[in-house]
PDB file of C-alpha atoms in Angstrom:
ATOM      1  CA  ALA D   1       0.000   0.000   0.000  1.00 70.00           C
ATOM      2  CA  ALA D   2       0.976   3.596  -0.379  1.00 72.00           C
ATOM      3  CA  VAL D   3      -0.311   6.533   1.622  1.00 75.00           C
ATOM      4  CA  LEU D   4      -0.436   9.884  -0.143  1.00 72.00           C
ATOM      5  CA  GLU D   5      -1.236  13.057   1.728  1.00 72.00           C
ATOM      6  CA  ALA D   6      -1.532  16.693   0.795  1.00 67.00           C
ATOM      7  CA  GLY D   7       1.445  18.742   1.827  1.00 68.00           C
ATOM      8  CA  ARG D   8       2.552  22.332   1.641  1.00 72.00           C
ATOM      9  CA  GLY D   9       3.864  21.806  -1.891  1.00 72.00           C
ATOM     10  CA  GLY D  10       0.413  21.945  -3.486  1.00 79.00           C
ATOM     11  CA  GLY D  11      -0.097  18.208  -3.883  1.00 85.00           C
ATOM     12  CA  ALA D  12      -3.690  17.119  -4.307  1.00 90.00           C
ATOM     13  CA  LEU D  13      -5.949  14.238  -5.233  1.00 91.00           C
ATOM     14  CA  LEU D  14      -7.676  15.694  -8.304  1.00 95.00           C
ATOM     15  CA  ALA D  15      -9.999  12.783  -9.059  1.00 96.00           C
ATOM     16  CA  SER D  16     -10.520   9.125  -8.293  1.00 96.00           C
ATOM     17  CA  GLY D  17     -12.822   6.446  -9.556  1.00 96.00           C
ATOM     18  CA  PHE D  18     -13.621   2.786  -9.197  1.00 95.00           C
ATOM     19  CA  GLU D  19     -15.980   0.719 -11.351  1.00 93.00           C
ATOM     20  CA  THR D  20     -16.798  -2.980 -11.585  1.00 89.00           C
ATOM     21  CA  TYR D  21     -18.182  -4.726 -14.663  1.00 86.00           C
ATOM     22  CA  GLY D  22     -20.102  -7.917 -13.900  1.00 81.00           C
ATOM     23  CA  GLN D  23     -19.529  -9.488 -17.305  1.00 78.00           C
ATOM     24  CA  GLY D  24     -15.964 -10.113 -16.148  1.00 76.00           C
ATOM     25  CA  ARG D  25     -16.969 -11.960 -13.001  1.00 75.00           C
ATOM     26  CA  GLU D  26     -15.812 -15.355 -14.316  1.00 79.00           C
ATOM     27  CA  ALA D  27     -12.516 -13.986 -15.683  1.00 78.00           C
ATOM     28  CA  CYS D  28     -10.839 -13.886 -12.249  1.00 76.00           C
ATOM     29  CA  VAL D  29     -12.263 -15.982  -9.446  1.00 73.00           C
ATOM     30  CA  LEU D  30     -10.943 -16.367  -5.919  1.00 69.00           C
ATOM     31  CA  ALA D  31     -12.823 -19.459  -4.764  1.00 66.00           C
ATOM     32  CA  ALA D  32     -11.573 -19.461  -1.176  1.00 60.00           C
ATOM     33  CA  GLY D  33     -11.932 -16.914   1.547  1.00 58.00           C
ATOM     34  CA  GLY D  34     -14.759 -15.111   3.243  1.00 57.00           C
ATOM     35  CA  THR D  35     -17.595 -17.261   4.527  1.00 57.00           C
ATOM     36  CA  ARG D  36     -18.463 -19.201   1.348  1.00 59.00           C
ATOM     37  CA  VAL D  37     -15.303 -21.305   1.244  1.00 58.00           C
ATOM     38  CA  ASN D  38     -13.190 -21.034   4.350  1.00 60.00           C
ATOM     39  CA  PRO D  39      -9.601 -22.108   3.523  1.00 58.00           C
ATOM     40  CA  ALA D  40      -9.189 -23.463   7.063  1.00 61.00           C
ATOM     41  CA  ARG D  41     -11.818 -26.129   6.241  1.00 60.00           C
ATOM     42  CA  GLY D  42     -10.164 -26.933   2.956  1.00 60.00           C
ATOM     43  CA  ILE D  43     -11.490 -26.798  -0.554  1.00 58.00           C
ATOM     44  CA  ALA D  44     -12.954 -29.558  -2.686  1.00 58.00           C
ATOM     45  CA  GLU D  45     -10.634 -31.972  -4.483  1.00 58.00           C
ATOM     46  CA  GLY D  46      -9.577 -30.513  -7.802  1.00 56.00           C
ATOM     47  CA  GLU D  47     -10.932 -27.025  -7.022  1.00 60.00           C
ATOM     48  CA  ASP D  48      -8.478 -24.181  -7.423  1.00 59.00           C
ATOM     49  CA  ARG D  49      -8.495 -21.313  -4.961  1.00 66.00           C
ATOM     50  CA  PHE D  50      -7.766 -18.884  -7.786  1.00 70.00           C
ATOM     51  CA  ARG D  51      -8.550 -19.242 -11.463  1.00 74.00           C
ATOM     52  CA  MET D  52      -8.103 -16.724 -14.194  1.00 75.00           C
ATOM     53  CA  ASP D  53      -8.964 -16.515 -17.854  1.00 77.00           C
ATOM     54  CA  GLY D  54      -6.383 -13.905 -18.851  1.00 73.00           C
ATOM     55  CA  GLN D  55      -7.781 -13.393 -22.342  1.00 80.00           C
ATOM     56  CA  GLN D  56     -11.312 -12.755 -21.060  1.00 82.00           C
ATOM     57  CA  ALA D  57     -10.034 -10.421 -18.327  1.00 80.00           C
ATOM     58  CA  PHE D  58      -7.997  -8.523 -20.922  1.00 77.00           C
ATOM     59  CA  ARG D  59     -10.994  -8.223 -23.302  1.00 82.00           C
ATOM     60  CA  VAL D  60     -13.367  -6.917 -20.626  1.00 81.00           C
ATOM     61  CA  ALA D  61     -10.838  -4.451 -19.196  1.00 81.00           C
ATOM     62  CA  SER D  62      -9.842  -3.239 -22.676  1.00 82.00           C
ATOM     63  CA  ARG D  63     -13.466  -2.612 -23.606  1.00 86.00           C
ATOM     64  CA  HIS D  64     -14.128  -0.372 -20.592  1.00 88.00           C
ATOM     65  CA  LEU D  65     -10.739   1.241 -19.901  1.00 88.00           C
ATOM     66  CA  PRO D  66     -10.859   4.034 -22.548  1.00 89.00           C
ATOM     67  CA  ARG D  67     -14.226   5.396 -21.312  1.00 93.00           C
ATOM     68  CA  PHE D  68     -13.186   5.012 -17.674  1.00 95.00           C
ATOM     69  CA  LEU D  69      -9.987   6.940 -18.362  1.00 93.00           C
ATOM     70  CA  ARG D  70     -11.813   9.740 -20.230  1.00 94.00           C
ATOM     71  CA  ARG D  71     -14.289  10.197 -17.357  1.00 96.00           C
ATOM     72  CA  LEU D  72     -11.495  10.195 -14.769  1.00 97.00           C
ATOM     73  CA  LEU D  73      -9.416  12.795 -16.620  1.00 96.00           C
ATOM     74  CA  LEU D  74     -12.483  14.972 -17.248  1.00 97.00           C
ATOM     75  CA  LYS D  75     -13.313  14.860 -13.528  1.00 97.00           C
ATOM     76  CA  ALA D  76      -9.698  15.839 -12.725  1.00 97.00           C
ATOM     77  CA  GLY D  77      -9.647  18.659 -15.262  1.00 97.00           C
ATOM     78  CA  VAL D  78      -6.447  17.257 -16.752  1.00 95.00           C
ATOM     79  CA  GLY D  79      -6.016  16.191 -20.361  1.00 93.00           C
ATOM     80  CA  LEU D  80      -4.032  13.168 -21.445  1.00 90.00           C
ATOM     81  CA  ASP D  81      -1.260  15.512 -22.569  1.00 91.00           C
ATOM     82  CA  GLY D  82      -1.211  17.081 -19.073  1.00 94.00           C
ATOM     83  CA  LEU D  83      -0.062  13.836 -17.433  1.00 94.00           C
ATOM     84  CA  ASP D  84       3.634  13.815 -16.590  1.00 95.00           C
ATOM     85  CA  CYS D  85       3.698  10.248 -15.329  1.00 94.00           C
ATOM     86  CA  VAL D  86       1.421   7.210 -15.717  1.00 94.00           C
ATOM     87  CA  ILE D  87       1.723   4.504 -13.082  1.00 93.00           C
ATOM     88  CA  PRO D  88      -0.289   1.459 -14.149  1.00 90.00           C
ATOM     89  CA  HIS D  89      -0.884  -1.915 -12.566  1.00 88.00           C
ATOM     90  CA  GLN D  90       1.892  -4.150 -13.864  1.00 84.00           C
ATOM     91  CA  ALA D  91      -0.175  -7.266 -14.682  1.00 77.00           C
ATOM     92  CA  SER D  92       1.608  -8.290 -17.872  1.00 78.00           C
ATOM     93  CA  ALA D  93       3.921  -6.959 -20.537  1.00 78.00           C
ATOM     94  CA  GLN D  94       1.120  -7.403 -23.083  1.00 79.00           C
ATOM     95  CA  SER D  95      -1.375  -5.313 -21.102  1.00 78.00           C
ATOM     96  CA  LEU D  96       1.204  -2.550 -20.557  1.00 79.00           C
ATOM     97  CA  ASN D  97       2.044  -2.406 -24.261  1.00 81.00           C
ATOM     98  CA  HIS D  98      -1.649  -2.434 -25.164  1.00 77.00           C
ATOM     99  CA  ALA D  99      -2.347   0.479 -22.819  1.00 75.00           C
ATOM    100  CA  ILE D 100       0.563   2.499 -24.165  1.00 79.00           C
ATOM    101  CA  GLN D 101      -0.482   1.985 -27.784  1.00 77.00           C
ATOM    102  CA  ASN D 102      -4.276   2.051 -27.595  1.00 74.00           C
ATOM    103  CA  LEU D 103      -4.771   4.637 -24.872  1.00 75.00           C
ATOM    104  CA  LEU D 104      -2.109   6.904 -26.365  1.00 72.00           C
ATOM    105  CA  LEU D 105      -0.364   7.266 -23.009  1.00 76.00           C
ATOM    106  CA  GLY D 106       3.120   7.697 -24.445  1.00 78.00           C
ATOM    107  CA  ALA D 107       5.745   5.115 -23.514  1.00 82.00           C
ATOM    108  CA  GLU D 108       8.085   7.801 -22.153  1.00 85.00           C
ATOM    109  CA  ARG D 109       5.519   8.722 -19.484  1.00 89.00           C
ATOM    110  CA  VAL D 110       4.539   5.180 -18.452  1.00 90.00           C
ATOM    111  CA  VAL D 111       6.434   3.631 -15.550  1.00 91.00           C
ATOM    112  CA  ASN D 112       7.055   0.071 -16.677  1.00 89.00           C
ATOM    113  CA  ILE D 113       8.904  -2.108 -14.179  1.00 89.00           C
ATOM    114  CA  PHE D 114       7.300  -5.402 -15.230  1.00 82.00           C
ATOM    115  CA  ALA D 115      10.483  -6.865 -16.749  1.00 77.00           C
ATOM    116  CA  ARG D 116      12.279  -6.336 -13.439  1.00 84.00           C
ATOM    117  CA  THR D 117       9.519  -7.221 -10.951  1.00 82.00           C
ATOM    118  CA  GLY D 118       6.936  -9.337 -12.780  1.00 77.00           C
ATOM    119  CA  ASN D 119       3.286  -9.250 -11.736  1.00 79.00           C
ATOM    120  CA  GLN D 120       3.254  -8.260  -8.074  1.00 76.00           C
ATOM    121  CA  ILE D 121      -0.537  -8.227  -8.076  1.00 76.00           C
ATOM    122  CA  ALA D 122      -1.777  -5.451  -5.744  1.00 78.00           C
ATOM    123  CA  ALA D 123       1.757  -4.329  -4.867  1.00 82.00           C
ATOM    124  CA  SER D 124       2.611  -3.304  -8.433  1.00 87.00           C
ATOM    125  CA  ILE D 125       1.240   0.252  -8.270  1.00 90.00           C
ATOM    126  CA  PRO D 126       2.913   1.153  -4.955  1.00 91.00           C
ATOM    127  CA  THR D 127       6.178  -0.403  -6.191  1.00 91.00           C
ATOM    128  CA  ALA D 128       6.014   1.467  -9.518  1.00 92.00           C
ATOM    129  CA  LEU D 129       5.138   4.690  -7.651  1.00 93.00           C
ATOM    130  CA  ASP D 130       8.182   4.258  -5.412  1.00 92.00           C
ATOM    131  CA  HIS D 131      10.342   3.609  -8.482  1.00 92.00           C
ATOM    132  CA  ALA D 132       8.993   6.754 -10.209  1.00 95.00           C
ATOM    133  CA  VAL D 133       9.802   8.948  -7.201  1.00 93.00           C
ATOM    134  CA  ARG D 134      13.241   7.444  -6.485  1.00 93.00           C
ATOM    135  CA  SER D 135      14.285   7.610 -10.156  1.00 94.00           C
ATOM    136  CA  GLY D 136      13.185  11.246 -10.508  1.00 94.00           C
ATOM    137  CA  ARG D 137      10.513  10.483 -13.096  1.00 92.00           C
ATOM    138  CA  LEU D 138       7.855  11.877 -10.729  1.00 94.00           C
ATOM    139  CA  LYS D 139       8.575  15.214  -9.091  1.00 93.00           C
ATOM    140  CA  ARG D 140       6.719  17.761  -6.978  1.00 90.00           C
ATOM    141  CA  GLY D 141       4.111  19.561  -9.066  1.00 91.00           C
ATOM    142  CA  ASP D 142       3.804  16.735 -11.624  1.00 94.00           C
ATOM    143  CA  HIS D 143       0.450  15.260 -12.559  1.00 96.00           C
ATOM    144  CA  ALA D 144       0.297  11.470 -12.321  1.00 95.00           C
ATOM    145  CA  LEU D 145      -2.288   8.880 -13.249  1.00 95.00           C
ATOM    146  CA  LEU D 146      -2.421   5.788 -11.041  1.00 94.00           C
ATOM    147  CA  ILE D 147      -4.550   3.135 -12.724  1.00 92.00           C
ATOM    148  CA  GLY D 148      -5.226  -0.539 -12.217  1.00 88.00           C
ATOM    149  CA  THR D 149      -7.452  -3.504 -12.854  1.00 83.00           C
ATOM    150  CA  SER D 150      -8.559  -6.324 -10.612  1.00 79.00           C
ATOM    151  CA  ALA D 151     -10.885  -9.290 -10.439  1.00 76.00           C
ATOM    152  CA  GLY D 152     -14.501  -8.671 -11.161  1.00 75.00           C
ATOM    153  CA  ILE D 153     -13.443  -7.027 -13.598  1.00 84.00           C
ATOM    154  CA  SER D 154     -12.804  -3.788 -11.722  1.00 88.00           C
ATOM    155  CA  LEU D 155     -11.032  -0.634 -12.830  1.00 91.00           C
ATOM    156  CA  GLY D 156      -9.658   1.901 -10.391  1.00 94.00           C
ATOM    157  CA  GLY D 157      -7.705   5.066 -10.856  1.00 95.00           C
ATOM    158  CA  ALA D 158      -6.621   8.394  -9.436  1.00 96.00           C
ATOM    159  CA  VAL D 159      -5.200  11.574 -10.881  1.00 97.00           C
ATOM    160  CA  VAL D 160      -2.817  13.182  -8.402  1.00 94.00           C
ATOM    161  CA  ARG D 161      -0.735  16.348  -8.374  1.00 94.00           C
ATOM    162  CA  PHE D 162       2.446  15.617  -6.431  1.00 89.00           C
TER     163      PHE D 162
END
C-alpha cells in the first residue's frame, strides 16, 4: 500500500474512480476466503483457490478502460497531454504495451517495471510509484495517473498532483 497526503507543496488528489463490470466476473475468481469457502476447512478436491482466464479479463478491461480513463481525466480537469507520469498496474507486458499503444499514453511517461519485478498483483502500483519517485521520473508539481485492474473485472484510478 501507499499513503499519499496533501502537503505544503500543493499536492492534491484531483480525481478518483472505481468501477466494476459484472460481465468479467468469471474472468478472475478467488474461490476461497470469506464465509463461502473457508480455507481453514479446505477446498474440494480438484478445485483451485484462484482461477483466471487472462484473455477474457484482458478483453473486458480493454473494452471499458478508454471510457473510464476519459471520465477520470475529465473529472480531474487534466487532459491526457497534461499527465507527466502514468503509473499502471503491472499485470503483464502485453497489457502494458496495449495500454501504451491504444490509450495513447506515451511510452516515455509510463512507468514500466514489469520486466524487473513481474506481476506483483496489488503491490505493483505502490512499487512502480516508489520507483517513479526514487528515479526522478515523478517530481513535486507533476500530474500522475495511477490506474489498475482487478478481479470482477474492476477498474480503479486516481489523478494526483504531487
